[in-house]
Amino acid sequence: MDTADMRPRVDVPSTALFTDQYEFTMLQAALKAGTAERRSVFEVFTRRLPAGRRYGVVAGTGRVLDAVENFRFDPDVLGFLRDHGIIDEPTLHWLADYRFSGDIWGYPEGEVYFPGSPILRVEGSFAECVLLETVILSILNHDSAIAAAASRMSTAAAGRRLIEMGARRTHELAAVAASRAAYIGGFDSTSDLAAGFRYGIPTVGTSAHAFTLLHDTERDAFRAQVDSFGRGTTLLVDTYDVTEAVRTAVEITGTGPGAVRVDSGDLLLVAHRVRQQLDELGARDTRIVVTSDLDEYAIASLAAAPVDAYGVGTQLVTGSGHPTCSMVYKLVARATSADAGAPLVPVAKKSTVGKQSVGGRKWAARRRDPQGVAEAEVLGTGPLPQELEGRELLVELVKGGEVIGREPLDAARERHGAARAALPVSAVQLSRGEPVIPTEYAG
């Protein structure tokens, strides 16, 4: 497959300084100690899901691949590191030629995950792997949090369309990433044109109350919008009086606009009244879109309302109360020396309760019951049990420094729908609970 069309549609600057300084501290010290070239295995995982969540959603993998490709130390970046005395000259010289040459395996984007799941595995020399920690975690923690919220909202919407519209509620670049993650999690479109430009996500837009207030009358505003965009446009009907606005919208368009948007009030009550009025006026094909600080619980509460689409902003782009997944990037195995044939040994931090990790380069598989429903997330460092063959979760993303796992965004979106459907039915309950399947270690 030609993957050129799956690259970002805008130029991406170096990602080398999306990095905590301690990565460079470790790099310089390891270079001086002669341990920097030891083969190492790092894994990304989370020790627990956000409180009450039943599953996590992997998102951001494609952006991680872009970040690894663009992790380069150009003269300006090296000059910054030199001028601020962050590292010494031998380390600067080593960085000048930096190119990640190792391997990366991971859960494919859109897959679900659970506590301990090795969501990403990065293998190479210690020096080249340790530098990627911060940028990888920045992307995966943010995007996976948004995708998990989007997935819950998609479940609550029960097939009704979802519009991502949170650009004004977060950082301008985070908004583009959030649109991408939301699309993976089940949203259908975005209001953010940068997300449409970069990732090909369908874009939509109506008008704000300011447009209505600009005109002398609401009728003038509706007429201007319909004259410009046609009868299929969506008209905002709650600037003044909803009932009068709906009547005016139908009069101007004849058979009713494509949709009306309601952004305030008791949405359940208003939606029923608007639907009844539209039907009585003969505008049976006019759809109803509701907005107004929705989250998955508000969407679920509108299940009985005659709503056709939901627009979600603030709660989505902030992870609906959980803006991060608390993923970590830990060294789990390293070679006994810098020799190419040196064996790997498992390593793990000894810690108090709550911050333990399991050493060793892991495989992951999902055990299913005879009906194909997931039963457990099984992890191990030894041979894969025969009964789990064909159920492995990690796929190869980077081989010898070359990206081989890039895929269209729609593939991740479709994968998530299939992965969520294969979980026990309790996974989609919005009530608080434990992970829907347990994590088991097979040794």
Coordinates of N, CA and C in Angstrom, one line a residue, residues 190-328:
T190 N -16.1 16.9 12.6 CA -15.5 17.9 13.5 C -15.8 19.3 13.0
S191 N -15.8 20.2 13.8 CA -15.9 21.6 13.4 C -14.5 22.3 13.1
D192 N -13.5 21.5 13.5 CA -12.1 22.1 13.4 C -11.5 21.8 12.0
L193 N -11.4 22.9 11.2 CA -10.9 22.8 9.8 C -9.5 22.3 9.7
A194 N -8.6 22.6 10.8 CA -7.3 22.1 10.7 C -7.3 20.5 10.8
A195 N -8.2 20.0 11.6 CA -8.3 18.5 11.7 C -8.7 17.9 10.3
G196 N -9.7 18.6 9.7 CA -10.1 18.2 8.4 C -9.0 18.2 7.4
F197 N -8.2 19.3 7.4 CA -7.1 19.5 6.5 C -6.0 18.4 6.7
R198 N -5.6 18.2 8.0 CA -4.5 17.3 8.3 C -4.9 15.9 8.1
Y199 N -6.1 15.5 8.6 CA -6.4 14.1 8.7 C -7.6 13.6 7.9
G200 N -8.2 14.5 7.1 CA -9.3 14.1 6.3 C -10.6 13.8 7.0
I201 N -10.7 14.3 8.2 CA -12.0 14.1 9.0 C -13.1 15.0 8.4
P202 N -14.3 14.4 8.2 CA -15.4 15.3 7.7 C -15.6 16.5 8.6
T203 N -15.8 17.6 8.0 CA -16.0 18.9 8.8 C -17.5 19.4 8.6
V204 N -18.0 20.0 9.6 CA -19.3 20.6 9.5 C -19.3 21.9 10.3
G205 N -20.3 22.8 10.0 CA -20.4 24.0 10.7 C -21.7 24.7 10.4
T206 N -22.3 25.4 11.4 CA -23.6 26.1 11.2 C -23.3 27.6 11.3
S207 N -23.8 28.2 12.4 CA -23.6 29.6 12.7 C -23.8 29.8 14.2
A208 N -23.3 30.9 14.7 CA -23.4 31.2 16.1 C -24.5 32.2 16.3
H209 N -24.8 32.5 17.6 CA -25.8 33.5 17.9 C -25.4 34.9 17.4
A210 N -24.1 35.1 17.3 CA -23.6 36.4 16.9 C -24.2 36.7 15.5
F211 N -24.3 35.7 14.6 CA -24.8 35.9 13.3 C -26.2 36.4 13.3
T212 N -27.0 35.8 14.2 CA -28.4 36.2 14.3 C -28.5 37.6 14.9
L213 N -27.7 37.9 15.9 CA -27.7 39.2 16.5 C -27.2 40.3 15.6
L214 N -26.4 39.9 14.6 CA -25.9 40.9 13.6 C -27.0 41.5 12.8
H215 N -28.0 40.8 12.5 CA -29.1 41.2 11.6 C -30.2 41.9 12.4
D216 N -31.0 42.7 11.7 CA -32.1 43.4 12.3 C -33.2 42.5 12.8
T217 N -33.4 41.4 12.2 CA -34.4 40.4 12.6 C -33.8 39.0 12.5
E218 N -34.4 38.1 13.2 CA -34.0 36.7 13.0 C -34.3 36.2 11.6
R219 N -35.4 36.7 11.1 CA -35.8 36.3 9.7 C -34.7 36.7 8.7
D220 N -34.2 37.9 8.9 CA -33.2 38.4 8.0 C -31.9 37.5 8.1
A221 N -31.6 37.1 9.3 CA -30.4 36.2 9.5 C -30.6 34.9 8.8
F222 N -31.8 34.3 9.0 CA -32.1 33.0 8.4 C -32.1 33.1 6.9
R223 N -32.7 34.2 6.4 CA -32.8 34.4 4.9 C -31.4 34.5 4.4
A224 N -30.5 35.2 5.0 CA -29.1 35.4 4.5 C -28.4 34.0 4.5
Q225 N -28.6 33.2 5.5 CA -27.9 31.9 5.6 C -28.5 31.0 4.5
V226 N -29.8 30.9 4.3 CA -30.4 30.1 3.4 C -30.0 30.5 1.9
D227 N -30.0 31.8 1.7 CA -29.7 32.3 0.4 C -28.2 31.9 0.0
S228 N -27.4 31.9 1.0 CA -26.0 31.6 0.7 C -25.7 30.1 0.7
F229 N -26.3 29.3 1.6 CA -26.0 27.9 1.7 C -27.1 26.9 1.3
G230 N -28.2 27.4 0.9 CA -29.3 26.6 0.5 C -30.2 26.1 1.6
R231 N -31.3 25.4 1.2 CA -32.3 25.0 2.2 C -31.8 23.8 3.1
G232 N -30.7 23.2 2.7 CA -30.2 22.1 3.5 C -29.3 22.5 4.7
T233 N -29.1 23.8 4.9 CA -28.3 24.3 5.9 C -29.0 24.1 7.3
T234 N -28.2 24.2 8.4 CA -28.7 24.1 9.7 C -28.8 25.5 10.4
L235 N -30.0 25.7 10.9 CA -30.3 27.0 11.5 C -30.4 27.0 13.0
L236 N -29.7 27.9 13.6 CA -29.7 28.0 15.1 C -31.0 28.7 15.6
V237 N -31.8 28.0 16.4 CA -33.1 28.5 16.6 C -33.4 29.0 18.1
D238 N -32.3 29.1 18.9 CA -32.6 29.5 20.3 C -32.1 30.8 20.7
T239 N -31.9 31.7 19.7 CA -31.4 33.1 20.1 C -32.4 33.9 20.8
Y240 N -33.6 33.8 20.4 CA -34.7 34.5 21.0 C -35.8 33.6 21.5
D241 N -36.8 33.3 20.7 CA -37.9 32.4 21.0 C -37.8 31.2 20.1
V242 N -37.7 30.0 20.6 CA -37.5 28.8 19.8 C -38.7 28.5 18.9
T243 N -39.9 28.6 19.5 CA -41.1 28.3 18.7 C -41.2 29.3 17.5
E244 N -41.0 30.6 17.7 CA -41.1 31.5 16.6 C -40.0 31.3 15.6
A245 N -38.8 30.9 16.1 CA -37.6 30.7 15.2 C -37.9 29.5 14.3
V246 N -38.5 28.4 14.8 CA -38.8 27.2 14.0 C -39.8 27.6 13.0
R247 N -40.8 28.3 13.3 CA -41.8 28.7 12.4 C -41.2 29.5 11.2
T248 N -40.4 30.5 11.6 CA -39.7 31.3 10.6 C -38.8 30.5 9.7
A249 N -38.1 29.5 10.3 CA -37.2 28.7 9.5 C -38.0 27.9 8.4
V250 N -39.1 27.3 8.8 CA -39.9 26.6 7.9 C -40.5 27.5 6.8
E251 N -41.0 28.6 7.2 CA -41.5 29.6 6.2 C -40.5 30.0 5.2
I252 N -39.3 30.2 5.6 CA -38.3 30.7 4.6 C -37.8 29.6 3.7
T253 N -37.7 28.4 4.2 CA -37.3 27.3 3.4 C -38.4 26.5 2.6
G254 N -39.6 26.7 3.1 CA -40.7 26.1 2.4 C -41.0 24.7 3.0
T255 N -40.0 23.8 2.9 CA -40.2 22.4 3.4 C -39.5 22.2 4.7
G256 N -38.8 23.2 5.2 CA -38.0 23.1 6.4 C -36.5 23.0 6.1
P257 N -35.7 23.6 6.9 CA -34.2 23.5 6.7 C -33.7 22.1 6.9
G258 N -32.4 21.9 6.5 CA -31.9 20.5 6.7 C -31.9 20.1 8.1
A259 N -31.6 21.1 9.0 CA -31.6 20.8 10.5 C -31.8 22.1 11.2
V260 N -32.2 22.0 12.5 CA -32.2 23.1 13.4 C -31.3 22.7 14.6
R261 N -30.6 23.7 15.1 CA -29.7 23.4 16.3 C -30.3 24.2 17.5
V262 N -30.3 23.4 18.6 CA -30.7 24.0 19.9 C -29.5 23.9 20.9
D263 N -29.2 25.1 21.5 CA -28.0 25.2 22.2 C -28.2 25.6 23.7
S264 N -29.5 25.6 24.1 CA -29.7 26.0 25.5 C -31.1 25.4 26.0
G265 N -31.3 25.6 27.3 CA -32.6 25.2 27.8 C -32.7 23.7 28.2
D266 N -33.8 23.3 28.6 CA -34.1 21.9 28.9 C -34.1 21.1 27.6
L267 N -33.0 20.5 27.2 CA -32.9 19.9 25.9 C -33.9 18.8 25.6
L268 N -34.2 18.0 26.6 CA -35.2 17.0 26.5 C -36.5 17.5 26.1
L269 N -37.0 18.5 26.9 CA -38.3 19.1 26.6 C -38.3 19.9 25.3
V270 N -37.3 20.7 25.1 CA -37.2 21.5 23.9 C -37.2 20.6 22.6
A271 N -36.4 19.5 22.7 CA -36.4 18.7 21.5 C -37.7 18.1 21.1
H272 N -38.5 17.6 22.1 CA -39.8 17.1 21.9 C -40.7 18.2 21.3
R273 N -40.7 19.3 21.9 CA -41.5 20.4 21.4 C -41.2 20.8 19.9
V274 N -39.9 20.9 19.7 CA -39.4 21.3 18.3 C -39.8 20.2 17.3
R275 N -39.6 18.9 17.7 CA -40.0 17.9 16.8 C -41.5 17.9 16.4
Q276 N -42.3 18.1 17.5 CA -43.7 18.2 17.3 C -44.1 19.3 16.3
Q277 N -43.5 20.5 16.6 CA -43.8 21.6 15.8 C -43.3 21.4 14.3
L278 N -42.1 20.9 14.1 CA -41.7 20.6 12.8 C -42.6 19.7 12.0
D279 N -43.0 18.7 12.7 CA -43.9 17.7 12.0 C -45.3 18.3 11.7
E280 N -45.8 19.2 12.6 CA -47.1 19.8 12.3 C -47.0 20.8 11.2
L281 N -45.8 21.4 11.0 CA -45.5 22.3 9.9 C -45.1 21.6 8.6
G282 N -45.1 20.3 8.6 CA -44.8 19.6 7.4 C -43.3 19.4 7.2
A283 N -42.4 19.8 8.1 CA -41.0 19.6 8.0 C -40.5 18.4 8.7
R284 N -41.0 17.2 8.2 CA -40.7 16.0 8.9 C -39.3 15.5 8.6
D285 N -38.7 16.0 7.6 CA -37.3 15.6 7.3 C -36.2 16.5 7.9
T286 N -36.7 17.5 8.6 CA -35.7 18.4 9.2 C -35.2 17.7 10.5
R287 N -33.9 17.7 10.6 CA -33.2 17.0 11.7 C -33.0 18.0 12.9
I288 N -32.8 17.5 14.1 CA -32.6 18.3 15.3 C -31.2 17.9 15.8
V289 N -30.4 19.0 16.0 CA -29.1 18.9 16.5 C -29.1 19.6 17.9
V290 N -28.5 19.0 18.9 CA -28.4 19.6 20.2 C -27.0 19.8 20.6
T291 N -26.7 20.9 21.2 CA -25.4 21.2 21.8 C -25.6 21.6 23.2
S292 N -24.6 22.3 23.8 CA -24.7 22.8 25.2 C -24.0 22.0 26.3
D293 N -22.7 21.9 26.2 CA -21.9 21.3 27.3 C -22.3 19.9 27.6
L294 N -22.4 19.1 26.6 CA -22.8 17.7 26.7 C -21.7 16.8 27.2
D295 N -22.0 15.7 27.9 CA -21.1 14.6 28.1 C -21.8 13.3 27.9
E296 N -21.2 12.2 28.2 CA -21.8 10.9 27.9 C -23.1 10.7 28.7
Y297 N -23.1 11.3 29.9 CA -24.3 11.2 30.8 C -25.5 12.0 30.2
A298 N -25.2 13.2 29.8 CA -26.2 14.1 29.2 C -26.7 13.4 27.9
I299 N -25.8 12.9 27.1 CA -26.3 12.2 25.9 C -27.2 11.0 26.2
A300 N -26.8 10.2 27.2 CA -27.6 9.1 27.6 C -29.0 9.5 28.1
S301 N -29.0 10.7 28.8 CA -30.3 11.2 29.3 C -31.3 11.6 28.2
L302 N -30.7 11.8 27.0 CA -31.5 12.3 25.8 C -31.9 11.1 24.9
A303 N -31.7 9.9 25.4 CA -32.0 8.8 24.5 C -33.4 8.7 24.0
A304 N -34.3 9.2 24.9 CA -35.7 9.2 24.5 C -36.2 10.4 23.7
A305 N -35.3 11.3 23.5 CA -35.6 12.6 22.8 C -35.5 12.4 21.3
P306 N -36.2 13.1 20.6 CA -36.2 13.0 19.1 C -35.0 13.8 18.6
V307 N -33.8 13.4 19.0 CA -32.6 14.1 18.6 C -31.9 13.3 17.5
D308 N -31.3 14.0 16.5 CA -30.6 13.3 15.4 C -29.1 13.4 15.5
A309 N -28.6 14.4 16.2 CA -27.1 14.5 16.3 C -26.8 15.3 17.6
Y310 N -25.6 15.1 18.1 CA -25.1 15.8 19.3 C -23.8 16.5 18.9
G311 N -23.7 17.7 19.4 CA -22.4 18.4 19.2 C -21.7 18.5 20.6
V312 N -20.5 18.0 20.7 CA -19.8 18.0 22.0 C -18.5 18.7 22.0
G313 N -18.3 19.5 23.0 CA -17.0 20.3 23.0 C -16.2 20.1 24.3
T314 N -16.4 20.9 25.3 CA -15.5 20.9 26.5 C -15.3 19.5 27.1
Q315 N -16.4 18.8 27.4 CA -16.2 17.5 28.1 C -15.4 16.5 27.2
L316 N -15.5 16.6 25.9 CA -14.8 15.7 25.1 C -13.3 15.9 25.1
V317 N -12.9 17.2 24.8 CA -11.5 17.5 24.7 C -10.8 17.5 26.0
T318 N -11.5 17.4 27.1 CA -10.8 17.3 28.4 C -11.0 15.9 29.0
G319 N -11.4 14.9 28.1 CA -11.4 13.5 28.5 C -12.6 13.2 29.4
S320 N -13.6 14.1 29.5 CA -14.8 13.9 30.3 C -14.4 13.6 31.7
G321 N -13.6 14.4 32.3 CA -13.1 14.3 33.7 C -11.8 13.5 33.9
H322 N -11.3 12.9 32.8 CA -10.1 12.2 32.9 C -9.2 12.6 31.7
P323 N -8.4 13.7 31.9 CA -7.7 14.2 30.7 C -6.4 13.5 30.4
T324 N -6.0 12.5 31.3 CA -4.8 11.7 31.0 C -5.1 10.2 31.4
C325 N -4.3 9.3 30.8 CA -4.5 7.9 31.1 C -3.5 7.4 32.1
S326 N -2.6 8.2 32.6 CA -1.5 7.9 33.5 C -0.6 6.8 33.0
M327 N -0.4 6.8 31.7 CA 0.5 5.8 31.1 C 2.0 6.1 31.5
V328 N 2.8 5.1 31.6 CA 4.2 5.2 32.0 C 5.0 4.5 30.9

